[in-house]
Short mmCIF file of C-alpha atoms in Angstrom, two decimals:
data_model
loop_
_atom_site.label_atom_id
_atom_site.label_comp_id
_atom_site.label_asym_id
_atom_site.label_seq_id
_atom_site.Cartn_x
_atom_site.Cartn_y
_atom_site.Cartn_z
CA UNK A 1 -59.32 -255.90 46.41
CA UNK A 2 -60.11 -252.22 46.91
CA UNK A 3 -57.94 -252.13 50.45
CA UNK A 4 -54.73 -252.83 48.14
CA UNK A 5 -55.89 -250.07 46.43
CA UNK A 6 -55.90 -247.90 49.24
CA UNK A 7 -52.69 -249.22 50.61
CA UNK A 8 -51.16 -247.97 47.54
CA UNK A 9 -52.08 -244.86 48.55
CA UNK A 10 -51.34 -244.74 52.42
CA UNK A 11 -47.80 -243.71 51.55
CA UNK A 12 -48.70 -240.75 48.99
CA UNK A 13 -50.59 -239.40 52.06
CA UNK A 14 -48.08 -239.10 54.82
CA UNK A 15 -44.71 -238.50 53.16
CA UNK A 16 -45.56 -237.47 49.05
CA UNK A 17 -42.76 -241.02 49.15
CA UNK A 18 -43.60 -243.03 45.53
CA UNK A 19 -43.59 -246.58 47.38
CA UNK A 20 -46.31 -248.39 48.65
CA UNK A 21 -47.90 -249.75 51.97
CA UNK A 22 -48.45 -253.34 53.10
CA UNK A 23 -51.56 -254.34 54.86
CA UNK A 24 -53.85 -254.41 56.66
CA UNK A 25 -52.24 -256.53 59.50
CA UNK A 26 -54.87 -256.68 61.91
CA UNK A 27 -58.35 -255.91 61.53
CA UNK A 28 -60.94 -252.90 61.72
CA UNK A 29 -64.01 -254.23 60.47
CA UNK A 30 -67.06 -252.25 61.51
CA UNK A 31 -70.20 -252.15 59.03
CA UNK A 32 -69.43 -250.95 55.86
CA UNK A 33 -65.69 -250.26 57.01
CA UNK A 34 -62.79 -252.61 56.48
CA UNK A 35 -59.24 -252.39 57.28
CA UNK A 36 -55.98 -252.26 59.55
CA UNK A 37 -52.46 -251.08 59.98
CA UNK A 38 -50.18 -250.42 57.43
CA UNK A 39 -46.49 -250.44 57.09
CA UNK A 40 -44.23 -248.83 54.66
CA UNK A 41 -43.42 -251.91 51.90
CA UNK A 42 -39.61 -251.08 51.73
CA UNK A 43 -38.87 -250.03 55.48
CA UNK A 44 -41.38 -251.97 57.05
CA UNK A 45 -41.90 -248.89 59.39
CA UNK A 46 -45.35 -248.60 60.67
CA UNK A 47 -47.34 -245.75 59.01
CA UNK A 48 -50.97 -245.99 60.11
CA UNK A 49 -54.27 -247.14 60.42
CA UNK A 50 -56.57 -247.13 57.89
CA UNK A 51 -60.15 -248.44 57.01
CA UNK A 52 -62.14 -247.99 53.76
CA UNK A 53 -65.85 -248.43 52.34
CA UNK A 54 -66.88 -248.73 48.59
CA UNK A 55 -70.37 -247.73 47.61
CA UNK A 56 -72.29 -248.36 44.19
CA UNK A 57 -70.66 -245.16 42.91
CA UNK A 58 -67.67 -246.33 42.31
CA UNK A 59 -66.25 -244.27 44.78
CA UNK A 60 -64.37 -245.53 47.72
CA UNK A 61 -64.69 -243.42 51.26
CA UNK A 62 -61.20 -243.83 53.57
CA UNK A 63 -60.38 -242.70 56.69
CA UNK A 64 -56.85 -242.67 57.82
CA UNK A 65 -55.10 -242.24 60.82
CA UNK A 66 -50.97 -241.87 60.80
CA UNK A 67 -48.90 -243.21 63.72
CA UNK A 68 -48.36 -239.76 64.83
CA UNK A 69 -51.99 -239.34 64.95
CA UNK A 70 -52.82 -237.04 62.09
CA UNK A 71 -56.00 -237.62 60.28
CA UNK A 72 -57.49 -237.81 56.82
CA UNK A 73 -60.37 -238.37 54.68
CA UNK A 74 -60.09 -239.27 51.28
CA UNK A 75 -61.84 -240.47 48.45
CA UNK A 76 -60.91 -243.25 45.52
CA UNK A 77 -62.56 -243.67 42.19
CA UNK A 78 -60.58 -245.37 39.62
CA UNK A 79 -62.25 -243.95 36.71
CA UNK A 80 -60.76 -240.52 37.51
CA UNK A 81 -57.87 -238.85 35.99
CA UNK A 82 -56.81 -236.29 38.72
CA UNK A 83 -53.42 -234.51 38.58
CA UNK A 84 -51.26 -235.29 41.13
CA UNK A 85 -49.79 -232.30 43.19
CA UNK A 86 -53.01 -230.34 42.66
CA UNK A 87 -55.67 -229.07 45.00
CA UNK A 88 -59.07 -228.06 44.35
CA UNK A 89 -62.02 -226.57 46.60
CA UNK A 90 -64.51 -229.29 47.88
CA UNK A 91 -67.72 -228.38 49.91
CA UNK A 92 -68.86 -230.86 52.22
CA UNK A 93 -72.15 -231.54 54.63
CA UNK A 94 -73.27 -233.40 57.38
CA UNK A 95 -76.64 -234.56 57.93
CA UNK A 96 -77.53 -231.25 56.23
CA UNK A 97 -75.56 -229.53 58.62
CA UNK A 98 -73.63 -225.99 58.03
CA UNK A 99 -70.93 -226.81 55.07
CA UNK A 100 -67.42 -227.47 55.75
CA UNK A 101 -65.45 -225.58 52.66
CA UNK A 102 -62.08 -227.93 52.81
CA UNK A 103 -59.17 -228.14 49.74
CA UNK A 104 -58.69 -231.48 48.70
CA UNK A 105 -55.19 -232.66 47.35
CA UNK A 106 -54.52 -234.85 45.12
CA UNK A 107 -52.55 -237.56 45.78
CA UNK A 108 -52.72 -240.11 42.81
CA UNK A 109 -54.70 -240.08 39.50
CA UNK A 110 -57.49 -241.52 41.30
CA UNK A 111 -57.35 -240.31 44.73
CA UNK A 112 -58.03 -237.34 46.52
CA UNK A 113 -57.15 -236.29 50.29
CA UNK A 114 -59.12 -234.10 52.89
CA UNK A 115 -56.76 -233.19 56.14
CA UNK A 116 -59.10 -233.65 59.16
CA UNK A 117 -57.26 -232.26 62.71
CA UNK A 118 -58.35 -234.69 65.30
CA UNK A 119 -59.72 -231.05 67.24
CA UNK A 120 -61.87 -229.44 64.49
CA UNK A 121 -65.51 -229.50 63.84
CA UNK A 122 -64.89 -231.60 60.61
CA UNK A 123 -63.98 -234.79 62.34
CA UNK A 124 -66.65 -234.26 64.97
CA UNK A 125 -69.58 -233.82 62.72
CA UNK A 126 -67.96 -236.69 60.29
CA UNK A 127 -68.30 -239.07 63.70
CA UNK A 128 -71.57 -238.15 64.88
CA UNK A 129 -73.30 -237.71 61.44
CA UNK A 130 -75.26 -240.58 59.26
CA UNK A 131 -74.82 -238.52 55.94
CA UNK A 132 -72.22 -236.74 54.07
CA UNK A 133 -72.42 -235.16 50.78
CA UNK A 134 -69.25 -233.45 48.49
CA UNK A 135 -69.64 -230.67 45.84
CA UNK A 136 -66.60 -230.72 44.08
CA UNK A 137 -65.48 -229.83 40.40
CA UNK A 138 -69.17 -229.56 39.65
CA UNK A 139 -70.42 -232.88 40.80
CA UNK A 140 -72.12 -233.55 43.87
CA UNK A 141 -71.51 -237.25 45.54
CA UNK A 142 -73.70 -238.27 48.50
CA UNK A 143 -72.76 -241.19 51.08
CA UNK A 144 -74.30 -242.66 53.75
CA UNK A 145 -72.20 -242.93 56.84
CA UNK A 146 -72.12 -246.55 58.73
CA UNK A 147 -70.89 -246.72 62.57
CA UNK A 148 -68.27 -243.56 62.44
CA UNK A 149 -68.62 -242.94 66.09
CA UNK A 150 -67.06 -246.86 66.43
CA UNK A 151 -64.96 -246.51 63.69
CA UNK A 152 -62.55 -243.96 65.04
CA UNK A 153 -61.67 -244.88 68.45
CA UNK A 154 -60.84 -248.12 66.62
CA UNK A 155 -58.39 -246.38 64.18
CA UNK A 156 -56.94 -244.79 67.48
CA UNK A 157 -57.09 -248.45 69.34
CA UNK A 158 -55.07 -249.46 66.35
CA UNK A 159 -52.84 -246.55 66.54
CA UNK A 160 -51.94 -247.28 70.09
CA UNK A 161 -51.40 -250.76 69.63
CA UNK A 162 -48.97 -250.96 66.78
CA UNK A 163 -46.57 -247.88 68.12
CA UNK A 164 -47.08 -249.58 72.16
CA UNK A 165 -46.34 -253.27 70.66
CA UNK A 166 -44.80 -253.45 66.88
CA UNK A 167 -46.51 -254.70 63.72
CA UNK A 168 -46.82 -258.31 65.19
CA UNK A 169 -49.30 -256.89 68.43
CA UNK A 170 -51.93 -256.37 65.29
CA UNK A 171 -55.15 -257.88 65.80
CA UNK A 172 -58.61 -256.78 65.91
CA UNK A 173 -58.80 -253.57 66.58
CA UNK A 174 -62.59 -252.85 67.29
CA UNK A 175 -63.39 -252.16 71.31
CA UNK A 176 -64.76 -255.01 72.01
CA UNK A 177 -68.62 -254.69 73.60
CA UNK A 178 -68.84 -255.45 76.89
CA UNK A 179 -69.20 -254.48 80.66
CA UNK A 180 -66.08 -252.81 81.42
CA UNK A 181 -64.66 -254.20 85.07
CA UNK A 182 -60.65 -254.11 86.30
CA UNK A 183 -59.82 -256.90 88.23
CA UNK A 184 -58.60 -256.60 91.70
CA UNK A 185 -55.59 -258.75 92.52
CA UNK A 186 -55.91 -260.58 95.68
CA UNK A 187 -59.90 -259.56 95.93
CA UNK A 188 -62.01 -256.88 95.37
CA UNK A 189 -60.42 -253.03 96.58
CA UNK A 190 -62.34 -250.47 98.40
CA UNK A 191 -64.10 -247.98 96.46
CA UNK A 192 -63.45 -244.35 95.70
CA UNK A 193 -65.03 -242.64 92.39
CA UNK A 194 -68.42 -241.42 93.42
CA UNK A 195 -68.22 -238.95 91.14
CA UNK A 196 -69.14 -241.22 88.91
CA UNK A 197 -73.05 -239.95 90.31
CA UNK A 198 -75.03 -238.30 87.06
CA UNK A 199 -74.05 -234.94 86.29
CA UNK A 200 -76.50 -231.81 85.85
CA UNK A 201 -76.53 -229.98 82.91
CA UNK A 202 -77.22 -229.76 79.70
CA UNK A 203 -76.78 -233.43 77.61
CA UNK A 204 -75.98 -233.14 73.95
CA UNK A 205 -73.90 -235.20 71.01
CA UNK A 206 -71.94 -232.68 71.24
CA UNK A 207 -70.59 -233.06 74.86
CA UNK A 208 -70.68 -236.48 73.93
CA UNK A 209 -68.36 -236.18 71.03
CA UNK A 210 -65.92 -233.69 73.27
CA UNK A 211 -65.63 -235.86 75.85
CA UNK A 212 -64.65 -239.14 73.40
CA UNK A 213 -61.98 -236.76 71.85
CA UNK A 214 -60.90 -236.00 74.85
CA UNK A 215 -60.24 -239.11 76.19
CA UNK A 216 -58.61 -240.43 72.75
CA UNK A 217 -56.39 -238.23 73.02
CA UNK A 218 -55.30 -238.19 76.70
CA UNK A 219 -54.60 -242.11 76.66
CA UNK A 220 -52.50 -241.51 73.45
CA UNK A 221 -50.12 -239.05 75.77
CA UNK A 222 -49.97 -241.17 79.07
CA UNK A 223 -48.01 -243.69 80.02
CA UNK A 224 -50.46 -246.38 80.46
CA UNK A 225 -50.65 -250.08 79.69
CA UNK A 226 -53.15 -251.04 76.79
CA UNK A 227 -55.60 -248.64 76.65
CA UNK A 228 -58.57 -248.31 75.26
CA UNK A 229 -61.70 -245.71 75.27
CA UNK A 230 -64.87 -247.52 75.55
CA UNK A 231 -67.72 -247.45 73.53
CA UNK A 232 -71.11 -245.69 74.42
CA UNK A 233 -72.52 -249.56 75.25
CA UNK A 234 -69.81 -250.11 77.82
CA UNK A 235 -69.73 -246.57 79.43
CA UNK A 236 -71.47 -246.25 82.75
CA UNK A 237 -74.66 -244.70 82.18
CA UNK A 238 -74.15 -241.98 84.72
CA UNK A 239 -71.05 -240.84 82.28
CA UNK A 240 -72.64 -241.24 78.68
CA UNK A 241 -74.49 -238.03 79.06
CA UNK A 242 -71.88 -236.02 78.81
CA UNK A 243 -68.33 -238.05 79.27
CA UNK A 244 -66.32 -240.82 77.78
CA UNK A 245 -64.67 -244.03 79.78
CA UNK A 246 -61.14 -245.96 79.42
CA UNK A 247 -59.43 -248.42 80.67
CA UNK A 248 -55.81 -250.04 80.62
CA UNK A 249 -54.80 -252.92 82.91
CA UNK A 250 -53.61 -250.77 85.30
CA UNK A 251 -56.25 -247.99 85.81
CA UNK A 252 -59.84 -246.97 84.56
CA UNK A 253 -60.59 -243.10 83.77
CA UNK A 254 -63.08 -240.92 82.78
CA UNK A 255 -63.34 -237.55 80.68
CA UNK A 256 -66.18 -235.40 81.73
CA UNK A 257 -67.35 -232.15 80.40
CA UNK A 258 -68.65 -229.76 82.79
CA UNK A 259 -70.69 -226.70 81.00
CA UNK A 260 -69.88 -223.11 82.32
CA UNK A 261 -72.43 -222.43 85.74
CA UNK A 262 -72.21 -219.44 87.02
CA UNK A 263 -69.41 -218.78 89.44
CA UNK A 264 -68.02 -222.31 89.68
CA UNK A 265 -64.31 -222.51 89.58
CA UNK A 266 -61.94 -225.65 89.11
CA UNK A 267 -61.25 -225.89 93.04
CA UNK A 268 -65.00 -226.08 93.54
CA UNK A 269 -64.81 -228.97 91.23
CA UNK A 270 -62.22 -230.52 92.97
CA UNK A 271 -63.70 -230.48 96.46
CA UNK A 272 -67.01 -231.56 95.44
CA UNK A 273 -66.17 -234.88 93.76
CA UNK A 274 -63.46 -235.54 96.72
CA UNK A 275 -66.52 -234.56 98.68
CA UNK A 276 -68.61 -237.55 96.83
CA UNK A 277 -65.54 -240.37 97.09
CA UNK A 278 -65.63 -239.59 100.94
CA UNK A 279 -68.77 -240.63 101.39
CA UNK A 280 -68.32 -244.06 99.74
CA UNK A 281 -65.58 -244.90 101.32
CA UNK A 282 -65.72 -248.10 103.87
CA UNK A 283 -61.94 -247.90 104.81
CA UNK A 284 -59.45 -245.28 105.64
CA UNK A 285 -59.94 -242.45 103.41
CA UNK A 286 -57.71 -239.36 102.50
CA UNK A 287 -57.85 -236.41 100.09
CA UNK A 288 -56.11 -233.16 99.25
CA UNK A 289 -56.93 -230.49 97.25
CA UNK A 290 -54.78 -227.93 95.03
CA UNK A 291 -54.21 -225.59 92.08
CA UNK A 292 -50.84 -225.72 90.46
CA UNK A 293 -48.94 -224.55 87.44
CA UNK A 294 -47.95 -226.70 84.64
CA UNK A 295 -46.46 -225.48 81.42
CA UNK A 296 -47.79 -222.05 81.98
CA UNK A 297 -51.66 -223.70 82.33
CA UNK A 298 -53.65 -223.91 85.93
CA UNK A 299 -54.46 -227.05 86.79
CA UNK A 300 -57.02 -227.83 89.59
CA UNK A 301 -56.49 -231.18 91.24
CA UNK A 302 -57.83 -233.55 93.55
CA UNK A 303 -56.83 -236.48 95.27
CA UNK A 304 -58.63 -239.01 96.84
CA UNK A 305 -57.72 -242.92 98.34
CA UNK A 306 -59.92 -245.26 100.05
CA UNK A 307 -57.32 -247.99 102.04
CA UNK A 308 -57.65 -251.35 104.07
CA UNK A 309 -55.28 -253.72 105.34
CA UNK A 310 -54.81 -254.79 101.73
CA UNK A 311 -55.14 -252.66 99.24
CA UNK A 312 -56.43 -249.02 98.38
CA UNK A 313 -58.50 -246.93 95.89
CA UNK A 314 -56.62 -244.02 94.30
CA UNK A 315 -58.23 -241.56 92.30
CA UNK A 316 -56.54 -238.35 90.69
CA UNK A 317 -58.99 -235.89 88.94
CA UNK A 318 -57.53 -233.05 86.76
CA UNK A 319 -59.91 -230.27 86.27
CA UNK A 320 -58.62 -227.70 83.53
CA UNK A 321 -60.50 -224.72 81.99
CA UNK A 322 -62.68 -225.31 78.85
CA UNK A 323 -61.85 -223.33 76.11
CA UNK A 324 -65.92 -223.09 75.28
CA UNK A 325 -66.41 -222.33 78.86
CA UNK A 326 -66.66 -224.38 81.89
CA UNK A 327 -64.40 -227.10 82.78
CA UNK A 328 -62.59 -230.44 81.28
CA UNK A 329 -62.98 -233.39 84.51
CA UNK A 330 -59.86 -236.15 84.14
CA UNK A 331 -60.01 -238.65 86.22
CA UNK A 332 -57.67 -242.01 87.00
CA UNK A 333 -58.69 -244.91 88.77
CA UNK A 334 -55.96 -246.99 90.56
CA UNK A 335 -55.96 -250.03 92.41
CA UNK A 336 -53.24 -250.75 94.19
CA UNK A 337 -51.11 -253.22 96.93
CA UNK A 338 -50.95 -250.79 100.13
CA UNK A 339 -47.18 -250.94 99.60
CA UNK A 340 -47.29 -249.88 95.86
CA UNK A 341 -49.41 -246.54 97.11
CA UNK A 342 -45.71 -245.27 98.81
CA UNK A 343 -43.35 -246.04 95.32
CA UNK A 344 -41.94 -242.64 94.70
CA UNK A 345 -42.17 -243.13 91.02
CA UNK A 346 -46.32 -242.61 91.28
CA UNK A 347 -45.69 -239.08 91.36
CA UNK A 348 -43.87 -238.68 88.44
CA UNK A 349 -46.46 -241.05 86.69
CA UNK A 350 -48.80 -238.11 88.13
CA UNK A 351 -47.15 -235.49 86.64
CA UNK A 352 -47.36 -237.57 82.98
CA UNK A 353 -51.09 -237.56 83.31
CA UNK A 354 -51.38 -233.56 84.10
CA UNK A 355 -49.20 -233.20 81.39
CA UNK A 356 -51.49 -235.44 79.00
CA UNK A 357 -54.42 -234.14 80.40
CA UNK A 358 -52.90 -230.31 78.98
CA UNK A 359 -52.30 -231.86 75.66
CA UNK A 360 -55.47 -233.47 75.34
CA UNK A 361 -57.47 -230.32 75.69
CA UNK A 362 -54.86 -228.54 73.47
CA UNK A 363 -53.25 -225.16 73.56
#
């Protein structure tokens, strides 16, 4: 089978090591896409996550994911007789898009690798794109792409799994589709979140495609407990015009992007969606507003809860400047026991979510 092919390979990829990978354990099967984690054969170490296509050319497509989330695309035809070590020039395109001019290296005699940073325009236009073609050594190979904007945040699902629960927490790895809902122990909690309404602005893939990285990325660097970003059928639709959804079993959240506007600055942000939780709140409600330093970065936040005799509502929202202009919206969800809302270890859990909230929009 083609995977065991590519498992051979897995190891080449992330440490140039001569032993193979076992796997898949698990499952990412989406479409033309098959695959799963992969450990190393000798160690048993986990290495990544990794899911493959073959077309009629011969050539098999891979996408790989290591559990230190670095990326790669590659490409496997075993008809070729590639030197190992080299690298060569490779031109590719994306739905006829503006060409990407990358340097593959090779990793086996029939293998070649493409390193694709999980915050450049490569792995954006490879997720949102239906076609990609590659000019390389002369020849020009054209594939059609099948589900890529599913296919990675279930490499990253798969990612988070293995390194949060060992090789034996493998299992299917694609976000399941379905109305996302956290359930409220001892009934349902009042309600903060309102800014949840639909955004103005401009709507594009683009934003679209931010937002998801976004969001990948800053449930990768929190602490949180089994989280997953959702797909575009499980998003609420105020959010999939410009933001991505997660959840964990502690907390929901939501990345928006919020396109520069003319004098609007991060507190502004801050005070209107506290603003909007106010207003939905039934109970006894609370907020604050600030702007703080963390690792050398501003960071605009805002704090709202929603409490009754039970239980309260806690929302944290982490606005930091865009690096395209504008701003980046974080926001976790928390329901809570009244008497887990005073635990003096929720502020340090705070403080690991403006920190992953930094990291996720990068330096």
């Amino acid at each position: 089978m083609y995977l065991r092919a590519i498992g051979a390979i897995v190891l080449l990829i992330l440490s140039a090591s001569s032993v193979t990978a076992r796997g898949p354990y698990g499952s990412v099967k989406i479409g033309n896409w098959s695959g799963g984690a992969f450990t190393n054969d000798q160690t048993g170490a986990f290495t990544g996550c990794v899911a493959s296509a073959p077309y009629k050319s011969g050539i098999t497509v891979f996408v790989m994911v290591s559990s230190n989330v670095t990326w790669n695309l590659g490409f496997l035809h075993n008809g070729w007789s590639l030197k190992p070590g080299s690298t060569f020039p490779i031109v590719l395109t994306f739905d006829g898009r503006s060409p990407f001019n990358v340097d593959g290296r090779v990793i086996s005699a029939h293998s070649v690798s493409i390193d694709m940073p999980d915050t450049s325009d490569l792995i954006k236009q490879f997720r949102a794109s239906t076609t990609m073609s590659a000019f390389a050594q002369g020849n020009l190979f054209q594939f059609n792409l099948d589900k890529t904007g599913i296919l990675l945040p279930a490499l990253i699902n798969c990612v988070v799994t293995v390194n949060r629960d060992g090789i034996a927490g493998a299992r299917d790895f694609v976000l399941p589709q379905r109305a996302p809902a956290v359930a409220a122990r001892g009934g349902a909690p009042p309600q903060t979140g309102s800014s949840l309404t639909p955004a103005s602005g401009p709507s594009t893939p683009e934003l679209q495609l931010e937002a998801m990285e976004f969001a990948s990325n800053f449930i990768l660097k929190a602490s949180l407990n089994n989280p997953r970003v959702l797909s575009r059928a499980e998003t609420p639709p105020t959010l999939v015009n410009n933001g991505a959804a997660w959840r964990s079993d502690d907390a929901i959240g939501f990345v928006r992007i919020i396109p520069a506007q003319g004098g609007l600055k991060g507190l502004d942000v801050a005070s209107a969606i506290v603003g909007n939780d106010a207003k939905d709140c039934k109970g006894k409600f609370a907020s604050a507003r600030n702007s703080e330093l963390v690792d050398s970065e501003v960071v605009f936040r805002g704090m709202s809860s929603c409490e009754d005799s039970e239980r309260a509502s806690i929302s944290q929202y982490f606005i930091l400047p865009r690096k395209k202009g504008g701003f980046v919206l974080f926001s976790v969800v928390s329901n809570l026991r009244v008497e887990e809302t005073r635990n003096p270890l929720r502020e340090e859990k705070n403080k690991d979510f403006r920190k992953a909230a930094l990291v996720a929009v990068g330096p």
